[in-house]
Coordinates of C-alpha atoms in Angstrom, one line a residue:
Chain A
X233 CA 65.5 59.5 66.9
X234 CA 66.5 57.8 70.1
X235 CA 64.6 59.1 73.1
X236 CA 66.8 60.2 76.0
X237 CA 64.4 58.7 78.5
X238 CA 64.6 55.3 76.8
X239 CA 68.4 55.3 77.0
X240 CA 68.2 56.2 80.7
X241 CA 65.7 53.4 81.2
X242 CA 68.0 50.9 79.6
X243 CA 70.8 52.1 81.9
X244 CA 68.5 51.9 84.9
X245 CA 67.4 48.4 84.1
X246 CA 71.1 47.3 83.6
X247 CA 72.0 48.8 87.0
X248 CA 69.1 47.0 88.8
X249 CA 70.1 43.7 87.1
X250 CA 73.7 44.2 88.4
X251 CA 72.3 45.0 91.9
X252 CA 70.2 41.8 91.8
X253 CA 73.3 39.8 90.9
X254 CA 75.2 41.3 93.8
X255 CA 72.4 40.5 96.3
X256 CA 71.6 37.1 94.8
X257 CA 74.8 35.2 94.6
X258 CA 77.1 34.0 97.3
X259 CA 80.1 33.3 95.2
X260 CA 82.6 36.2 95.2
X261 CA 83.3 36.0 91.5
X262 CA 79.6 36.4 90.7
X263 CA 79.3 39.4 93.1
X264 CA 82.2 41.0 91.2
X265 CA 80.4 40.4 87.9
X266 CA 77.4 42.2 89.3
X267 CA 79.6 45.2 90.2
X268 CA 80.8 45.2 86.6
X269 CA 77.2 45.2 85.3
X270 CA 76.4 48.2 87.5
X271 CA 79.4 50.1 86.3
X272 CA 78.4 49.5 82.7
X273 CA 75.0 50.9 83.4
X274 CA 76.7 54.1 84.8
X275 CA 78.8 54.4 81.7
X276 CA 75.7 54.1 79.4
X277 CA 74.3 57.1 81.3
X278 CA 77.5 59.0 80.7
X279 CA 77.5 58.3 76.9
X280 CA 73.8 59.0 76.5
X281 CA 74.0 62.3 78.3
X282 CA 77.0 63.2 76.2
X283 CA 75.0 62.7 73.0
X284 CA 72.0 64.5 74.5
X285 CA 73.8 67.7 75.4
X286 CA 76.2 67.3 72.4
X287 CA 79.2 67.7 74.7
X288 CA 82.4 65.8 74.9
X289 CA 82.5 65.6 78.7
X290 CA 80.3 62.5 79.1
X291 CA 82.5 60.4 76.9
X292 CA 85.6 61.5 78.7
X293 CA 84.1 60.4 81.9
X294 CA 83.0 57.1 80.4
X295 CA 86.7 56.5 79.4
X296 CA 87.9 57.4 82.9
X297 CA 85.3 55.1 84.4
X298 CA 86.6 52.3 82.2
X299 CA 90.2 52.9 83.5
X300 CA 89.0 53.0 87.1
X301 CA 87.1 49.7 86.5
X302 CA 90.2 48.1 85.2
X303 CA 92.1 49.1 88.4
X304 CA 89.2 47.8 90.6
X305 CA 89.1 44.5 88.8
X306 CA 92.9 44.0 89.2
X307 CA 92.7 44.5 92.9
X308 CA 89.5 42.5 93.3
X309 CA 90.7 39.5 91.4
X310 CA 94.0 39.6 93.3
X311 CA 91.9 39.5 96.5
X312 CA 89.9 36.6 95.1
X313 CA 93.1 34.6 94.6
X314 CA 94.2 35.5 98.1
X315 CA 90.9 34.4 99.6
X316 CA 91.1 31.1 97.7
X317 CA 94.6 30.4 99.0
X318 CA 93.4 31.2 102.5
X319 CA 90.3 29.0 102.7
X320 CA 90.0 27.0 99.4
X321 CA 86.6 28.4 98.9
X322 CA 85.0 31.4 97.3
X323 CA 81.6 31.4 99.1
X324 CA 81.3 34.8 100.7
X325 CA 79.5 33.3 103.8
X326 CA 82.6 31.4 104.8
X327 CA 84.6 34.6 105.4
X328 CA 82.8 35.6 108.6
X329 CA 85.6 35.9 111.1
X330 CA 87.9 38.9 111.7
X331 CA 90.9 36.7 112.6
X332 CA 91.5 33.7 110.5
Chain B
X217 CA 67.1 52.6 61.1
X218 CA 69.5 53.6 63.8
X219 CA 66.7 53.9 66.3
X220 CA 65.3 50.4 65.6
X221 CA 68.9 49.0 65.9
X222 CA 69.3 50.8 69.2
X223 CA 66.2 49.2 70.8
X224 CA 67.1 45.7 69.4
X225 CA 70.6 46.1 70.9
X226 CA 69.2 47.3 74.2
X227 CA 66.9 44.3 74.6
X228 CA 69.7 42.0 73.5
X229 CA 71.9 43.5 76.2
X230 CA 69.3 43.1 78.9
X231 CA 68.5 39.5 77.9
X232 CA 72.2 38.6 77.9
X233 CA 72.7 40.3 81.3
X234 CA 69.6 38.5 82.7
X235 CA 71.0 35.1 81.5
X236 CA 74.4 36.1 82.9
X237 CA 73.1 36.8 86.4
X238 CA 71.1 33.6 86.6
X239 CA 73.9 31.2 85.7
X240 CA 75.4 29.1 88.4
X241 CA 78.6 28.4 86.5
X242 CA 80.8 31.5 86.4
X243 CA 82.3 30.6 83.0
X244 CA 78.9 30.7 81.4
X245 CA 78.1 33.9 83.2
X246 CA 81.2 35.6 81.9
X247 CA 80.5 34.4 78.3
X248 CA 76.9 35.9 78.5
X249 CA 78.3 39.0 80.0
X250 CA 80.7 39.4 77.0
X251 CA 77.7 39.1 74.6
X252 CA 76.0 41.9 76.6
X253 CA 79.1 44.1 76.5
X254 CA 79.3 43.8 72.8
X255 CA 75.7 44.9 72.4
X256 CA 76.5 47.8 74.8
X257 CA 79.5 48.8 72.7
X258 CA 77.3 49.0 69.6
X259 CA 74.8 51.1 71.6
X260 CA 77.7 53.5 72.4
X261 CA 78.5 53.7 68.7
X262 CA 74.9 54.6 67.9
X263 CA 75.1 57.3 70.5
X264 CA 78.0 58.9 68.7
X265 CA 80.9 57.5 70.7
X266 CA 83.1 55.4 68.3
X267 CA 86.2 55.6 70.5
X268 CA 84.4 54.6 73.7
X269 CA 82.8 51.7 71.7
X270 CA 86.1 50.5 70.5
X271 CA 87.6 50.7 74.0
X272 CA 84.6 48.9 75.4
X273 CA 85.3 46.0 73.1
X274 CA 89.1 46.1 73.6
X275 CA 89.3 46.8 77.4
X276 CA 86.1 45.4 78.8
X277 CA 85.1 42.5 76.6
X278 CA 88.7 41.8 75.7
X279 CA 91.0 42.4 78.7
X280 CA 88.8 42.4 81.8
X281 CA 86.6 39.5 80.9
X282 CA 89.6 37.4 79.8
X283 CA 91.1 38.2 83.2
X284 CA 87.9 36.9 84.9
X285 CA 88.1 33.7 82.8
X286 CA 91.8 33.4 83.5
X287 CA 91.2 33.5 87.3
X288 CA 88.3 31.1 87.1
X289 CA 90.4 28.6 85.2
X290 CA 93.5 29.1 87.3
X291 CA 91.6 28.3 90.4
X292 CA 89.9 25.4 88.7
X293 CA 86.4 26.6 89.8
X294 CA 84.3 25.3 86.9
X295 CA 82.2 23.4 87.4
X296 CA 82.7 21.0 90.3
X297 CA 83.3 23.7 92.9
X298 CA 80.3 25.8 92.1
X299 CA 78.1 26.2 95.2
X300 CA 74.6 25.1 94.8
X301 CA 72.5 27.7 92.9
X302 CA 70.3 30.3 94.5
X303 CA 67.1 28.6 95.7
X304 CA 63.6 30.0 95.3
X305 CA 63.6 31.1 98.9
X306 CA 66.4 33.5 98.0
X307 CA 64.9 34.4 94.6
X308 CA 61.5 35.4 95.8
X309 CA 62.2 38.4 98.0
X310 CA 65.0 39.5 95.7
X311 CA 62.8 39.4 92.6
X312 CA 60.3 41.5 94.5
X313 CA 62.9 44.0 95.6
X314 CA 64.5 44.3 92.2
X315 CA 61.2 44.6 90.3
X316 CA 60.0 47.3 92.7
X317 CA 63.2 49.2 92.3
X318 CA 63.1 48.8 88.5
X319 CA 59.4 49.9 88.3
X320 CA 60.2 53.0 90.5
X321 CA 63.2 53.8 88.3
X322 CA 61.2 53.5 85.1
X323 CA 58.3 55.5 86.5
X324 CA 60.6 58.3 87.6
X325 CA 62.3 58.4 84.2
X326 CA 59.1 58.4 82.1
X327 CA 57.2 60.8 84.4
X328 CA 60.0 63.3 84.1
X329 CA 59.2 66.2 81.8
X330 CA 62.4 65.6 80.0
X331 CA 61.5 62.0 79.1
X332 CA 60.2 62.7 75.6
X333 CA 63.3 64.6 74.6
X334 CA 65.0 63.2 71.5
X335 CA 68.7 62.7 71.2
X336 CA 69.8 64.6 68.1
X337 CA 72.3 63.0 65.7
X338 CA 75.7 63.2 67.2
X339 CA 79.1 62.0 66.2
X340 CA 82.2 62.8 68.2
X341 CA 85.4 62.3 66.3
X342 CA 88.1 60.5 68.2
X343 CA 90.4 63.4 67.6
X344 CA 88.1 65.8 69.4
X345 CA 87.8 63.4 72.3
X346 CA 91.6 63.0 72.5
X347 CA 92.1 66.8 72.5
X348 CA 89.6 67.2 75.4
X349 CA 91.1 64.3 77.3
X350 CA 94.7 65.6 77.2
X351 CA 94.0 69.3 77.6
X352 CA 91.0 70.0 79.8
X353 CA 91.0 66.7 81.6
X354 CA 94.8 66.2 81.8
X355 CA 94.7 66.3 85.6
X356 CA 92.0 63.6 85.6
X357 CA 94.1 61.4 83.3
X358 CA 97.1 61.8 85.7
X359 CA 95.0 60.9 88.7
X360 CA 93.7 57.8 86.9
X361 CA 97.2 56.8 85.9
X362 CA 98.2 57.1 89.6
X363 CA 95.3 54.9 90.5
X364 CA 96.3 52.2 88.0
X365 CA 99.8 52.3 89.6
X366 CA 98.3 51.9 93.1
X367 CA 96.2 49.0 91.9
X368 CA 99.2 47.3 90.5
X369 CA 101.0 47.7 93.8
X370 CA 98.0 46.5 95.7
X371 CA 97.6 43.4 93.4
X372 CA 101.3 42.7 94.0
X373 CA 101.0 42.9 97.7
X374 CA 98.0 40.6 97.8
X375 CA 99.7 38.2 95.5
X376 CA 102.7 37.6 97.8
X377 CA 103.1 34.2 99.4
X378 CA 101.3 33.7 102.6
X379 CA 103.3 33.6 105.9
X380 CA 103.9 30.1 107.2
X381 CA 100.9 28.5 108.9
X382 CA 98.3 30.7 107.3
X383 CA 98.1 28.7 104.1
X384 CA 95.6 25.8 104.5

């Protein structure tokens, strides 16, 4: 039997690792990867809660979360390409001016 | 058996994620992240979500991570343009912050009266999930499809050629 607390602990650890990645790196792509890791932690919570309460709703929301993530990644990667064309760099510290 | 497998997969996932966030080269990071996502998909399967597990592999590990790799290779980032890795001066406070958050999270979870609760055997057939998705949650599906449309338009707008003089 899997303990519900342990599933939640795995999800929490995953979320904290993603947060560390966002805070640690200066490259925009690595920051995006950190966001992905955090979203995966959230979807693990949804699926574990769905199994714990024996309800379908958690899995439905995990699927919707996946679709929303796909939309977010599409826009974010388009923005990465835009920033690259703008300044030829992806270091987040370089983008510190409001106008150009 | 399933329980042991769940913990093995969980620690595999955490190890792969830890390796992913410490890489300097984004290509290596994405490859490690794909390994972690596969482990997570198997954990979904063990929690009785075969359809979510399949979509995790197809959509996340398949489509989204390939999109990341595609952008990295299109921009020619790896490995000469990788900024110098995070130094220990950046690592120190962050490791402290993350470990304190992690310890607080784990303490909260394990001190909770519900912590010892077991997850009973559960298997949700894809058919049941599909029926719920397209009857009770039909409105949510419509909203998400609109969001995907908006994301497509947004990506198109961002991808247009820059006006003269702004391209360096």
